[in-house]
mmCIF file of C-alpha atoms in Angstrom:
data_model
loop_
_atom_site.group_PDB
_atom_site.id
_atom_site.type_symbol
_atom_site.label_atom_id
_atom_site.label_comp_id
_atom_site.label_asym_id
_atom_site.label_seq_id
_atom_site.Cartn_x
_atom_site.Cartn_y
_atom_site.Cartn_z
ATOM 1 C CA MET Y 1402 -199.013 64.110 -30.631
ATOM 2 C CA ALA Y 1403 -198.948 67.389 -29.201
ATOM 3 C CA PRO Y 1404 -199.111 70.251 -32.183
ATOM 4 C CA PRO Y 1405 -196.238 72.355 -31.738
ATOM 5 C CA SER Y 1406 -196.704 75.085 -28.654
ATOM 6 C CA ALA Y 1407 -198.692 78.546 -29.480
ATOM 7 C CA SER Y 1408 -198.647 82.062 -27.829
ATOM 8 C CA ALA Y 1409 -201.993 83.291 -26.024
ATOM 9 C CA GLN Y 1410 -202.209 85.237 -29.345
ATOM 10 C CA ASP Y 1411 -202.313 82.426 -31.649
ATOM 11 C CA LYS Y 1412 -204.648 80.468 -29.659
ATOM 12 C CA ALA Y 1413 -207.029 82.838 -31.215
ATOM 13 C CA LEU Y 1414 -206.324 81.499 -34.787
ATOM 14 C CA GLU Y 1415 -208.741 79.503 -36.581
ATOM 15 C CA TYR Y 1416 -207.615 76.650 -38.593
ATOM 16 C CA ARG Y 1417 -209.973 75.686 -41.025
ATOM 17 C CA LEU Y 1418 -210.214 74.635 -44.873
ATOM 18 C CA ALA Y 1419 -209.597 76.905 -47.352
ATOM 19 C CA ARG Y 1420 -212.623 78.847 -49.283
ATOM 20 C CA LEU Y 1421 -212.752 80.229 -52.702
ATOM 21 C CA GLU Y 1422 -212.784 83.576 -51.609
ATOM 22 C CA ASP Y 1423 -209.666 83.037 -49.761
ATOM 23 C CA GLY Y 1424 -207.787 82.580 -53.073
ATOM 24 C CA PRO Y 1425 -206.719 86.065 -53.500
ATOM 25 C CA ALA Y 1426 -205.172 86.663 -49.824
ATOM 26 C CA LEU Y 1427 -203.259 83.503 -50.344
ATOM 27 C CA TRP Y 1428 -201.842 84.893 -53.488
ATOM 28 C CA SER Y 1429 -200.776 87.948 -51.577
ATOM 29 C CA LEU Y 1430 -199.581 86.004 -48.852
ATOM 30 C CA ALA Y 1431 -197.128 83.779 -51.190
ATOM 31 C CA LYS Y 1432 -196.249 86.837 -53.066
ATOM 32 C CA ALA Y 1433 -194.929 88.860 -49.864
ATOM 33 C CA ASN Y 1434 -193.232 86.025 -48.281
ATOM 34 C CA GLY Y 1435 -190.969 85.148 -51.275
ATOM 35 C CA LEU Y 1436 -192.607 81.843 -51.995
ATOM 36 C CA ASP Y 1437 -192.223 80.771 -55.911
ATOM 37 C CA GLU Y 1438 -194.871 83.110 -57.469
ATOM 38 C CA ASN Y 1439 -198.028 81.074 -59.195
ATOM 39 C CA SER Y 1440 -200.316 83.489 -60.772
ATOM 40 C CA PRO Y 1441 -203.696 84.567 -58.840
ATOM 41 C CA TYR Y 1442 -205.544 82.425 -61.021
ATOM 42 C CA ALA Y 1443 -203.554 79.076 -59.628
ATOM 43 C CA TYR Y 1444 -204.712 80.091 -55.750
ATOM 44 C CA LEU Y 1445 -208.531 80.506 -57.310
ATOM 45 C CA LEU Y 1446 -207.892 76.761 -58.487
ATOM 46 C CA TRP Y 1447 -206.218 75.372 -54.811
ATOM 47 C CA THR Y 1448 -209.199 77.253 -52.993
ATOM 48 C CA GLU Y 1449 -211.746 75.637 -55.278
ATOM 49 C CA TYR Y 1450 -210.658 72.189 -56.404
ATOM 50 C CA PHE Y 1451 -207.798 71.242 -53.506
ATOM 51 C CA ARG Y 1452 -210.006 73.079 -50.738
ATOM 52 C CA ASP Y 1453 -209.831 69.702 -48.751
ATOM 53 C CA THR Y 1454 -206.319 69.888 -48.587
ATOM 54 C CA THR Y 1455 -205.774 73.752 -48.340
ATOM 55 C CA VAL Y 1456 -205.555 74.624 -44.873
ATOM 56 C CA ILE Y 1457 -205.747 78.298 -43.601
ATOM 57 C CA ALA Y 1458 -204.832 79.598 -40.329
ATOM 58 C CA ALA Y 1459 -206.692 82.721 -40.126
ATOM 59 C CA ASP Y 1460 -207.175 85.493 -37.339
ATOM 60 C CA GLY Y 1461 -209.962 86.933 -35.388
ATOM 61 C CA ASP Y 1462 -211.497 88.759 -38.597
ATOM 62 C CA ASP Y 1463 -211.077 85.403 -40.631
ATOM 63 C CA ALA Y 1464 -208.243 86.711 -42.276
ATOM 64 C CA PRO Y 1465 -205.781 84.172 -43.561
ATOM 65 C CA VAL Y 1466 -202.364 84.665 -41.714
ATOM 66 C CA GLY Y 1467 -200.972 81.384 -43.122
ATOM 67 C CA PHE Y 1468 -201.828 78.474 -45.410
ATOM 68 C CA VAL Y 1469 -200.512 75.523 -46.382
ATOM 69 C CA THR Y 1470 -201.593 74.185 -50.263
ATOM 70 C CA ALA Y 1471 -201.065 70.449 -50.597
ATOM 71 C CA PHE Y 1472 -202.812 67.580 -53.091
ATOM 72 C CA LEU Y 1473 -203.263 63.612 -52.166
ATOM 73 C CA ARG Y 1474 -201.065 61.832 -54.668
ATOM 74 C CA PRO Y 1475 -202.831 60.453 -57.542
ATOM 75 C CA ASP Y 1476 -201.019 57.216 -57.372
ATOM 76 C CA ASP Y 1477 -200.921 56.742 -53.565
ATOM 77 C CA ALA Y 1478 -203.779 58.263 -51.763
ATOM 78 C CA SER Y 1479 -202.292 57.857 -48.337
ATOM 79 C CA THR Y 1480 -199.800 60.822 -49.464
ATOM 80 C CA VAL Y 1481 -200.272 64.251 -49.119
ATOM 81 C CA PHE Y 1482 -197.847 66.394 -50.797
ATOM 82 C CA VAL Y 1483 -197.003 70.014 -49.691
ATOM 83 C CA TRP Y 1484 -196.993 72.426 -52.367
ATOM 84 C CA GLN Y 1485 -196.619 75.430 -50.567
ATOM 85 C CA ILE Y 1486 -196.727 76.503 -47.004
ATOM 86 C CA GLY Y 1487 -196.445 80.450 -45.809
ATOM 87 C CA VAL Y 1488 -197.133 82.359 -42.926
ATOM 88 C CA ASP Y 1489 -197.282 86.522 -42.640
ATOM 89 C CA ASP Y 1490 -194.325 87.857 -41.101
ATOM 90 C CA ALA Y 1491 -195.635 89.219 -38.488
ATOM 91 C CA HIS Y 1492 -197.083 86.034 -36.778
ATOM 92 C CA ARG Y 1493 -193.713 83.641 -37.902
ATOM 93 C CA ARG Y 1494 -192.131 81.968 -35.380
ATOM 94 C CA ARG Y 1495 -195.097 81.084 -33.187
ATOM 95 C CA GLY Y 1496 -195.552 77.236 -34.113
ATOM 96 C CA ILE Y 1497 -198.300 78.351 -37.048
ATOM 97 C CA ALA Y 1498 -196.610 76.558 -39.732
ATOM 98 C CA GLY Y 1499 -196.119 73.110 -37.782
ATOM 99 C CA ARG Y 1500 -199.858 73.416 -36.681
ATOM 100 C CA LEU Y 1501 -200.588 74.203 -40.528
ATOM 101 C CA LEU Y 1502 -199.003 70.442 -41.247
ATOM 102 C CA ASP Y 1503 -200.516 68.815 -38.191
ATOM 103 C CA GLU Y 1504 -203.936 70.259 -39.031
ATOM 104 C CA LEU Y 1505 -203.507 68.902 -42.869
ATOM 105 C CA PHE Y 1506 -202.227 65.604 -41.883
ATOM 106 C CA GLU Y 1507 -204.756 65.322 -39.616
ATOM 107 C CA ARG Y 1508 -207.714 66.449 -41.751
ATOM 108 C CA THR Y 1509 -206.848 63.950 -44.481
ATOM 109 C CA GLY Y 1510 -205.966 60.955 -42.957
ATOM 110 C CA ALA Y 1511 -202.883 60.308 -44.468
ATOM 111 C CA THR Y 1512 -200.098 58.224 -43.356
ATOM 112 C CA ALA Y 1513 -197.026 59.939 -45.254
ATOM 113 C CA LEU Y 1514 -196.371 63.664 -46.183
ATOM 114 C CA GLU Y 1515 -194.062 64.879 -48.740
ATOM 115 C CA ALA Y 1516 -192.588 68.335 -49.793
ATOM 116 C CA THR Y 1517 -189.852 69.418 -52.090
ATOM 117 C CA VAL Y 1518 -187.117 71.791 -50.294
ATOM 118 C CA THR Y 1519 -184.284 73.560 -51.810
ATOM 119 C CA PRO Y 1520 -180.676 73.020 -50.352
ATOM 120 C CA SER Y 1521 -180.656 76.186 -49.103
ATOM 121 C CA ASN Y 1522 -184.048 76.245 -47.189
ATOM 122 C CA THR Y 1523 -183.066 75.472 -43.629
ATOM 123 C CA ALA Y 1524 -186.042 76.838 -42.343
ATOM 124 C CA SER Y 1525 -188.569 74.419 -44.308
ATOM 125 C CA GLU Y 1526 -185.998 71.554 -43.613
ATOM 126 C CA THR Y 1527 -186.396 71.931 -39.961
ATOM 127 C CA LEU Y 1528 -190.226 72.269 -39.912
ATOM 128 C CA PHE Y 1529 -190.551 68.935 -41.876
ATOM 129 C CA ARG Y 1530 -187.927 67.178 -39.599
ATOM 130 C CA ARG Y 1531 -189.865 68.766 -36.359
ATOM 131 C CA PHE Y 1532 -193.228 67.549 -38.036
ATOM 132 C CA GLY Y 1533 -191.539 64.001 -38.132
ATOM 133 C CA GLU Y 1534 -190.338 64.130 -34.888
ATOM 134 C CA ARG Y 1535 -193.968 65.193 -33.728
ATOM 135 C CA HIS Y 1536 -195.537 62.593 -35.093
ATOM 136 C CA GLY Y 1537 -192.955 59.431 -34.704
ATOM 137 C CA LEU Y 1538 -192.190 59.079 -38.703
ATOM 138 C CA SER Y 1539 -189.058 58.645 -39.858
ATOM 139 C CA VAL Y 1540 -188.008 61.583 -42.805
ATOM 140 C CA VAL Y 1541 -185.942 60.145 -45.565
ATOM 141 C CA VAL Y 1542 -184.588 62.872 -48.427
ATOM 142 C CA GLU Y 1543 -183.659 62.295 -51.596
ATOM 143 C CA PRO Y 1544 -182.451 64.319 -54.731
ATOM 144 C CA LEU Y 1545 -185.707 64.550 -57.095
ATOM 145 C CA PHE Y 1546 -185.185 67.305 -59.621
ATOM 146 C CA THR Y 1547 -181.760 68.249 -60.304
ATOM 147 C CA GLU Y 1548 -181.003 72.086 -60.707
ATOM 148 C CA GLU Y 1549 -180.530 71.668 -64.816
ATOM 149 C CA LEU Y 1550 -184.385 70.928 -64.701
ATOM 150 C CA PHE Y 1551 -185.120 74.290 -63.850
ATOM 151 C CA PRO Y 1552 -184.049 78.063 -65.466
ATOM 152 C CA PRO Y 1553 -180.841 79.179 -64.549
ATOM 153 C CA GLY Y 1554 -180.652 80.365 -60.593
ATOM 154 C CA HIS Y 1555 -182.843 78.017 -59.328
ATOM 155 C CA GLU Y 1556 -181.477 75.429 -56.966
ATOM 156 C CA ALA Y 1557 -182.539 71.476 -57.091
ATOM 157 C CA GLU Y 1558 -185.206 70.518 -54.958
ATOM 158 C CA LEU Y 1559 -184.991 67.400 -52.477
ATOM 159 C CA ARG Y 1560 -187.987 65.239 -52.040
ATOM 160 C CA PHE Y 1561 -188.631 65.226 -48.117
ATOM 161 C CA ARG Y 1562 -190.655 61.973 -47.043
ATOM 162 C CA ILE Y 1563 -192.126 61.550 -43.531
ATOM 163 C CA ALA Y 1564 -193.783 58.234 -43.039
ATOM 164 C CA SER Y 1565 -193.466 55.325 -40.611
ATOM 165 C CA ALA Y 1566 -190.162 53.432 -41.274
ATOM 166 C CA THR Y 1567 -192.257 50.363 -42.770
ATOM 167 C CA SER Y 1568 -194.339 52.583 -45.529
#
């Protein structure tokens, strides 16, 4: 399965596992890109305890310009669950998010990928559907968390499960 095509500039990016010192940069990227805000402490936890499932896209100066945080499901270690994915504004629309997912999937050896997406987040929906297409996997979308479970103003979260038709 070929990763998304990348521009010559992005071919210089390094895709690597997270290091503890990446935590502050991931927090800044998440905040700058309007992702659900977690505390700076949470990103230190991700880079310390979930470093094997946190992939960074780093520029020539080794500074993170994109990331995906994820974990292997405790009840099914063959499924990797994507918590957050973000790419710096200056590097968007170059296939980096797709490449981060490809790297995560390959590095974990998972056979299924899951994530939740709000109904209005068409960019994430497209990202996950394209991931399924690239890997020849089916994409099943189902309700997971209704909006009544969240504070006012937060949409429901739909689960995207991307796996072979038999899993």
